[in-house]
Tab-separated table of N, CA and C in Angstrom:
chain	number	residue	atom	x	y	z
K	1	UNK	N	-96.232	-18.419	10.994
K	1	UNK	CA	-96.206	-19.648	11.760
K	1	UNK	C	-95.693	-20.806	10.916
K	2	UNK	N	-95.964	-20.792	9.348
K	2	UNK	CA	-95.632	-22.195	9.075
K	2	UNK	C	-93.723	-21.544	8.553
K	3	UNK	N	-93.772	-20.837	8.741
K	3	UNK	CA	-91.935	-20.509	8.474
K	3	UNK	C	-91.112	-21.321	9.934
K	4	UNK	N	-92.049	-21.431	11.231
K	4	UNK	CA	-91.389	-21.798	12.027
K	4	UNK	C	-91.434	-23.577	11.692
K	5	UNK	N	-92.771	-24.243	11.640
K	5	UNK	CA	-92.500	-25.344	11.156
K	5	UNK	C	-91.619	-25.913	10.071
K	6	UNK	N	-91.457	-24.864	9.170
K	6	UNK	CA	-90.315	-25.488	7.933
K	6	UNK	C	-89.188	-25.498	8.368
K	7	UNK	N	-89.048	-24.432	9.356
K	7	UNK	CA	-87.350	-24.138	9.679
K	7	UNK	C	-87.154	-25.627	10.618
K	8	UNK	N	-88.220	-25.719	11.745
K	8	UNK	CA	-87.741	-27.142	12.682
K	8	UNK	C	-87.991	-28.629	11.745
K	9	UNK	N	-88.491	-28.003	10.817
K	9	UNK	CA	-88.768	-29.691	9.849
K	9	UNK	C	-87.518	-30.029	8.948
K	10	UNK	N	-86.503	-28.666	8.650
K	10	UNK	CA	-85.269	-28.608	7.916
K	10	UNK	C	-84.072	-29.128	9.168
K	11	UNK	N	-84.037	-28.673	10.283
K	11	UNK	CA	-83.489	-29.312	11.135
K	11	UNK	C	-83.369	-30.393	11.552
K	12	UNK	N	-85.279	-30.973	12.213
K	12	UNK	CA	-85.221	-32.620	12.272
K	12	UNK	C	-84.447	-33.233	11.073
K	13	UNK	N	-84.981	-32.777	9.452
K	13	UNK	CA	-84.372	-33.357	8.484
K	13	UNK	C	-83.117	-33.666	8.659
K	14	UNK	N	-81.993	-32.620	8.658
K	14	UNK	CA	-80.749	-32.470	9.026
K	14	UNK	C	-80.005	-33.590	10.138
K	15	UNK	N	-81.090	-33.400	11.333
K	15	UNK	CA	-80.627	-34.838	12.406
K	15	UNK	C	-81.144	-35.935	12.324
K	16	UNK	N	-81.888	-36.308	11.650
K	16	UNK	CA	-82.802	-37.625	12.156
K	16	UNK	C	-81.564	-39.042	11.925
K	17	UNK	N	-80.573	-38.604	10.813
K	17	UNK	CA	-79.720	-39.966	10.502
K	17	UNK	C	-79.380	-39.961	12.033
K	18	UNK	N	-78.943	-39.257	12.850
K	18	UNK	CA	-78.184	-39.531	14.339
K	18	UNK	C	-79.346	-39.244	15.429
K	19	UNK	N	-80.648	-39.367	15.081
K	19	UNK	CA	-81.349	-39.532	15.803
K	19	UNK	C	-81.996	-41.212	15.915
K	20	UNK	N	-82.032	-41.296	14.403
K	20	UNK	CA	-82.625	-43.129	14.508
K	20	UNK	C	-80.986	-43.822	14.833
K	21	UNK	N	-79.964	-43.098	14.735
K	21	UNK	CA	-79.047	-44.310	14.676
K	21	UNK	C	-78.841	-44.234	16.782
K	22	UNK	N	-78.995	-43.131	17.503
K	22	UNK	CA	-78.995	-43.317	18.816
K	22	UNK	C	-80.423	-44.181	19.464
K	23	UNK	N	-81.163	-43.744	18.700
K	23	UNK	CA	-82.724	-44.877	19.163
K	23	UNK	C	-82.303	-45.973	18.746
K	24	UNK	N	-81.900	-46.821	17.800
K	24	UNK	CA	-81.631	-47.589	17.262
K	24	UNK	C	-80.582	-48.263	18.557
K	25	UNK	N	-79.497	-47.422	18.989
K	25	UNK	CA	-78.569	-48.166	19.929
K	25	UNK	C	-79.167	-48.214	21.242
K	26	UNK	N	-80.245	-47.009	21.607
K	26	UNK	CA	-81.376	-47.471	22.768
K	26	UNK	C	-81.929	-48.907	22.980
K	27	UNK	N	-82.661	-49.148	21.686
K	27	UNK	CA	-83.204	-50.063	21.825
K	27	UNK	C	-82.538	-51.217	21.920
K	28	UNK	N	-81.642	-51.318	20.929
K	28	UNK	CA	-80.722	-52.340	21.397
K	28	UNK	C	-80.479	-52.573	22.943
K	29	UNK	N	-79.730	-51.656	23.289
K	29	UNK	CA	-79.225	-51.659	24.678
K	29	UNK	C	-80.879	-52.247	25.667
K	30	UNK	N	-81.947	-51.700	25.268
K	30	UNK	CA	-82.956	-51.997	26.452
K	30	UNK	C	-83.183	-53.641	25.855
K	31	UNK	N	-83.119	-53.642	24.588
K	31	UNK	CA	-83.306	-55.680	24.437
K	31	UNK	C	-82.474	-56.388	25.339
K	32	UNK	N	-81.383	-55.662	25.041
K	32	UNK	CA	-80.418	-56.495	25.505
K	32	UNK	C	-80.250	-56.991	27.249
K	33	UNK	N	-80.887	-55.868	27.590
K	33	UNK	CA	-80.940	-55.885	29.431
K	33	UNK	C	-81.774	-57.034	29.557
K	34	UNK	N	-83.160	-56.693	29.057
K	34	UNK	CA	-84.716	-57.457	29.205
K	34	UNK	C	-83.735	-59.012	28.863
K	35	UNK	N	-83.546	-59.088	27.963
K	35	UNK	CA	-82.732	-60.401	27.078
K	35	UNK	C	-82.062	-61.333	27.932
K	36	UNK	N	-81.146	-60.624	28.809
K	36	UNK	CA	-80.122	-61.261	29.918
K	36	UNK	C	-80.705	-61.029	31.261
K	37	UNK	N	-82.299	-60.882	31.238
K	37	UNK	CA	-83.149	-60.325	32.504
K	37	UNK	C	-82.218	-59.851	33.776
K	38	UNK	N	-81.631	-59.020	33.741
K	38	UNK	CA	-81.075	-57.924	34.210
K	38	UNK	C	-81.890	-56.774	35.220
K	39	UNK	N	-81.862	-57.396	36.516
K	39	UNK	CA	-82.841	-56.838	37.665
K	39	UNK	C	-82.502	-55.126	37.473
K	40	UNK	N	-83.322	-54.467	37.214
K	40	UNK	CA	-82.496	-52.790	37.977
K	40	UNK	C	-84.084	-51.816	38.329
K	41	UNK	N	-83.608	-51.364	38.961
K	41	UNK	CA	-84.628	-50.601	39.496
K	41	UNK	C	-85.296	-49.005	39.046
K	42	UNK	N	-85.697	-48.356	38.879
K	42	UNK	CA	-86.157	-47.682	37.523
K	42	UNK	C	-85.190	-46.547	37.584
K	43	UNK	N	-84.509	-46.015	38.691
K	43	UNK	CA	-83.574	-45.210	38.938
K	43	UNK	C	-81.849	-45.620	37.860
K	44	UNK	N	-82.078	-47.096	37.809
K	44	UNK	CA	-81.106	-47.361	37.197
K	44	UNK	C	-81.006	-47.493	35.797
K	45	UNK	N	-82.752	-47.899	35.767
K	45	UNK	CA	-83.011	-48.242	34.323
K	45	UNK	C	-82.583	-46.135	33.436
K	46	UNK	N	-82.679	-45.215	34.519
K	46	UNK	CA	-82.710	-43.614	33.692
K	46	UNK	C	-81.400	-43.497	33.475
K	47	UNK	N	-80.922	-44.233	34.638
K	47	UNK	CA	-79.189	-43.439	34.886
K	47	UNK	C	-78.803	-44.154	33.804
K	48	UNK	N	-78.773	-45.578	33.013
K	48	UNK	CA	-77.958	-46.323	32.064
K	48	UNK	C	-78.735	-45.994	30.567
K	49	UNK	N	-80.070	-45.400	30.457
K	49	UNK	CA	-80.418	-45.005	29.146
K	49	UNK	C	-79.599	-43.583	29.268
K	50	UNK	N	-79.834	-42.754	30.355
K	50	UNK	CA	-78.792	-41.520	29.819
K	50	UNK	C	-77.707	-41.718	29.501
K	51	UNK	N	-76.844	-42.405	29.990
K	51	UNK	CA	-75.028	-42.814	29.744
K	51	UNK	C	-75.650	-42.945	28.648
K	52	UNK	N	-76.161	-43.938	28.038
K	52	UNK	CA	-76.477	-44.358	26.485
K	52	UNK	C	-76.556	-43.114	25.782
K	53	UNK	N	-77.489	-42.307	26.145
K	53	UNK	CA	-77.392	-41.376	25.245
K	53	UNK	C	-76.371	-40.561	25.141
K	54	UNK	N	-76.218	-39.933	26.084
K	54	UNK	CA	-74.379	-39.441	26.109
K	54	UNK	C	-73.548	-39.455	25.189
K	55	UNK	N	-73.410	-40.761	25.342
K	55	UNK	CA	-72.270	-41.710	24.552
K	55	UNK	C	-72.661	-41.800	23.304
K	56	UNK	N	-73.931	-42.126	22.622
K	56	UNK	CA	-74.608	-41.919	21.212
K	56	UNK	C	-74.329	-40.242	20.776
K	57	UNK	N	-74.970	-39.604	21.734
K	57	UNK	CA	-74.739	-37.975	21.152
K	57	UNK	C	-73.344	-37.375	20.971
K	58	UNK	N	-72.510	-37.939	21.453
K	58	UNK	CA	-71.110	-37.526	22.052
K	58	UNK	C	-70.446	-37.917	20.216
K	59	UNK	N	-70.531	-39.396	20.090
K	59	UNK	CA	-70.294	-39.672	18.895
K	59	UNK	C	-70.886	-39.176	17.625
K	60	UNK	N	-72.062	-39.020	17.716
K	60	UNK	CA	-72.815	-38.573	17.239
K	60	UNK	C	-72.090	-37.063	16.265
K	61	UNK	N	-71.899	-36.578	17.524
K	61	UNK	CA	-71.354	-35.151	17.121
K	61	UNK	C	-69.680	-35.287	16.627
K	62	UNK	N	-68.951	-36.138	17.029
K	62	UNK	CA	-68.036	-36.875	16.351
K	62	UNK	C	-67.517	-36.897	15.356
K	63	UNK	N	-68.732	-37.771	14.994
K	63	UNK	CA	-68.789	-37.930	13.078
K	63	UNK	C	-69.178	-37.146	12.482
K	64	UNK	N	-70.053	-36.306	13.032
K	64	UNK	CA	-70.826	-35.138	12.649
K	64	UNK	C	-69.601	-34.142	11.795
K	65	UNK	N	-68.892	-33.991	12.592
K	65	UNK	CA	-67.678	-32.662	13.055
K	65	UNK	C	-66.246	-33.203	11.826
K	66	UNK	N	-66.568	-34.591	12.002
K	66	UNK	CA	-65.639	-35.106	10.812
K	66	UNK	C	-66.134	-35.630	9.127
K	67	UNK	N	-67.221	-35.447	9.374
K	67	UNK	CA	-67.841	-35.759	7.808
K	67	UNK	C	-67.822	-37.409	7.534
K	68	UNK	N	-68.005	-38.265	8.666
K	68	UNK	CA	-68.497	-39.541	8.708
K	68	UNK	C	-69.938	-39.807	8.680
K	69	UNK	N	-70.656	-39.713	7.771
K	69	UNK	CA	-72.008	-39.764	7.645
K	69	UNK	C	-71.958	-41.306	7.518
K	70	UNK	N	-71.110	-41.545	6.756
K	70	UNK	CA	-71.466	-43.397	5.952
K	70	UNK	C	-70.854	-44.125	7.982
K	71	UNK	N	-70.205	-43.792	8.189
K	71	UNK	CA	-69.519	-44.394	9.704
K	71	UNK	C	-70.552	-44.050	10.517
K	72	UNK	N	-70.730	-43.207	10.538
K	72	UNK	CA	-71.798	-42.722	11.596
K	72	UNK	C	-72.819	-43.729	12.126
K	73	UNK	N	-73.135	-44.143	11.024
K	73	UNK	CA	-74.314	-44.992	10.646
K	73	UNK	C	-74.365	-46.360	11.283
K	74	UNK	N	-73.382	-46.829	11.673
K	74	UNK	CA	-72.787	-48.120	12.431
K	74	UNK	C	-72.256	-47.140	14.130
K	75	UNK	N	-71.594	-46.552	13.944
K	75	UNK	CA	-69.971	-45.958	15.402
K	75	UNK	C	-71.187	-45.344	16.136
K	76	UNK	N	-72.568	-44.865	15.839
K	76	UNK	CA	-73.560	-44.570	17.129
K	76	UNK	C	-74.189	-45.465	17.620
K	77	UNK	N	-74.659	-46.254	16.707
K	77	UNK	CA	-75.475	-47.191	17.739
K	77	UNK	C	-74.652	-48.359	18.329
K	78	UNK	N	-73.039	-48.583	18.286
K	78	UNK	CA	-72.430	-48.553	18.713
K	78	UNK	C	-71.910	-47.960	19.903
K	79	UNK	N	-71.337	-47.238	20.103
K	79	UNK	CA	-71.583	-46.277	21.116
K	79	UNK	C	-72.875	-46.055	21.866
K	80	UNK	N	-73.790	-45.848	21.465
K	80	UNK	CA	-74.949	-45.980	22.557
K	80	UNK	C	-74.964	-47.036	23.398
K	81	UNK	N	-74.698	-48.547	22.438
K	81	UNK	CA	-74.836	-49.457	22.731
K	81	UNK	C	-73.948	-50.000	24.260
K	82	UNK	N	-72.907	-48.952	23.395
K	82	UNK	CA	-71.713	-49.624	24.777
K	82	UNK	C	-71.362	-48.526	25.938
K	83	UNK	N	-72.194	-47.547	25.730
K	83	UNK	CA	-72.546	-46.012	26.843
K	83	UNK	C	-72.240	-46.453	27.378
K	84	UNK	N	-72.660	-47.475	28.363
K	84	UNK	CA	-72.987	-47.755	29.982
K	84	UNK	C	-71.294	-48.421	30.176
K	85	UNK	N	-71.037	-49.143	29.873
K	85	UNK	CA	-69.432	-49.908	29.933
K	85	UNK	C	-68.274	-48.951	29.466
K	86	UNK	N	-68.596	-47.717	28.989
K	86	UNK	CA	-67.119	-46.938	28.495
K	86	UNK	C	-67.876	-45.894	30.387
K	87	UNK	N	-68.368	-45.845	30.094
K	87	UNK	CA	-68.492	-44.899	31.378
K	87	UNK	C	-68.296	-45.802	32.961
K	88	UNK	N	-68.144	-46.643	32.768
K	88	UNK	CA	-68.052	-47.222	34.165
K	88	UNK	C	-66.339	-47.615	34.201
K	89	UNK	N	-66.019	-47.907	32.705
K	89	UNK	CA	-64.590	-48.302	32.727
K	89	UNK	C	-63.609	-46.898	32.974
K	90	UNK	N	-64.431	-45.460	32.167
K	90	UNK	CA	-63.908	-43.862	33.254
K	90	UNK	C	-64.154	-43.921	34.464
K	91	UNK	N	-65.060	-43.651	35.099
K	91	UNK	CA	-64.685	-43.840	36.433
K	91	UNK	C	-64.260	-44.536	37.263
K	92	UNK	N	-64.375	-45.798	36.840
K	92	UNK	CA	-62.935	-46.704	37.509
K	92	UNK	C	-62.023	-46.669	37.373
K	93	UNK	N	-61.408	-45.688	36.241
K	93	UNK	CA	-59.774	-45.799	36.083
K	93	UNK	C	-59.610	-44.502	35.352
K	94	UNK	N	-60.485	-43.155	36.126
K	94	UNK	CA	-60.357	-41.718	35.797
K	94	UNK	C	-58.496	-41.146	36.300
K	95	UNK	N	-57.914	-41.924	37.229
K	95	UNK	CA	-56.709	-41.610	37.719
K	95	UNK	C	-55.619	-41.989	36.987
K	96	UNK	N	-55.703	-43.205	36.256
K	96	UNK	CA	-54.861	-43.393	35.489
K	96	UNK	C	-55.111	-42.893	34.718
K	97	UNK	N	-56.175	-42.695	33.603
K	97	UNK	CA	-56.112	-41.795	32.554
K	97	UNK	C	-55.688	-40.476	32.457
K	98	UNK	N	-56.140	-40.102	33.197
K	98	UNK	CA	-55.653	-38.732	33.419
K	98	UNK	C	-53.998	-38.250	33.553
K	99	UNK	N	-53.466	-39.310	34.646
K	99	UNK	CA	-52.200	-39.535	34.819
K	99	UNK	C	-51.175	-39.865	33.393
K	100	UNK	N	-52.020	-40.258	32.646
K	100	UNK	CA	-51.482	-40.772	31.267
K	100	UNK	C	-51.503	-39.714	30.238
K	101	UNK	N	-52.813	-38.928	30.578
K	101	UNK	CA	-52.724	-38.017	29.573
K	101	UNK	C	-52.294	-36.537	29.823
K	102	UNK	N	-51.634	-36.274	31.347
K	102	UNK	CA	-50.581	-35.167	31.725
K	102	UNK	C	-49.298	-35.837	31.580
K	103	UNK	N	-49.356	-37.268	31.800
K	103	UNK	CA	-47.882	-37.520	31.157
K	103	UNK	C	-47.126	-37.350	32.828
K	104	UNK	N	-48.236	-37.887	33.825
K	104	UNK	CA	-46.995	-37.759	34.977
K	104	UNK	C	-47.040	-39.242	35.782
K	105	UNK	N	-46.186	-39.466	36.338
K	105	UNK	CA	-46.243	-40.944	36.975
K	105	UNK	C	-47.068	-40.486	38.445
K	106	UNK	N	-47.669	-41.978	38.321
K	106	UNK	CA	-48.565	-42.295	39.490
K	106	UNK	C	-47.715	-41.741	41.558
């Protein structure tokens, strides 16, 4: 039993830099709502912490994959931070992008 705790305590070890740096852009992001008292209803308050996370983990794995540990450290909670606005600016303009990135006119 304690082989299983060392093995998940070598892991947390392994993630926690991109675990405090996505909490870190959570929290931000929830100051920031409360801050600019920003009405939403608790359905909205899940749907815009998940984008957040998304967008934190997404990068996350990013830097991960490129050996940006020192970047990392800033470009997630970054990204968490700005989850909710890169995802609303895709689906508002998923047609052009796309269109841009097959390379065919509208």
């Amino acid at each position: 039993m304690s082989e299983f705790w060392h093995d998940t305590l070598g892991v947390f070890g392994k993630l926690s830099t991109w675990i405090v740096s996505i909490s870190v852009g959570i929290t931000a992001k929830i100051s920031y709502e409360v801050y600019v008292k920003r009405t939403l209803t608790m359905l909205q308050w899940f749907a815009i912490i998940g984008m957040s996370l998304i967008s934190g983990y997404m990068m996350s794995i990013y830097c991960h994959s490129n050996g940006w540990i020192t970047q990392g450290q800033y470009l997630v909670p970054i990204a968490t931070l700005m989850g909710e606005k890169i995802f609303i600016y895709l689906i508002e303009n998923y047609k052009s992008i796309i269109a841009k990135f097959l390379n065919l006119k509208k």
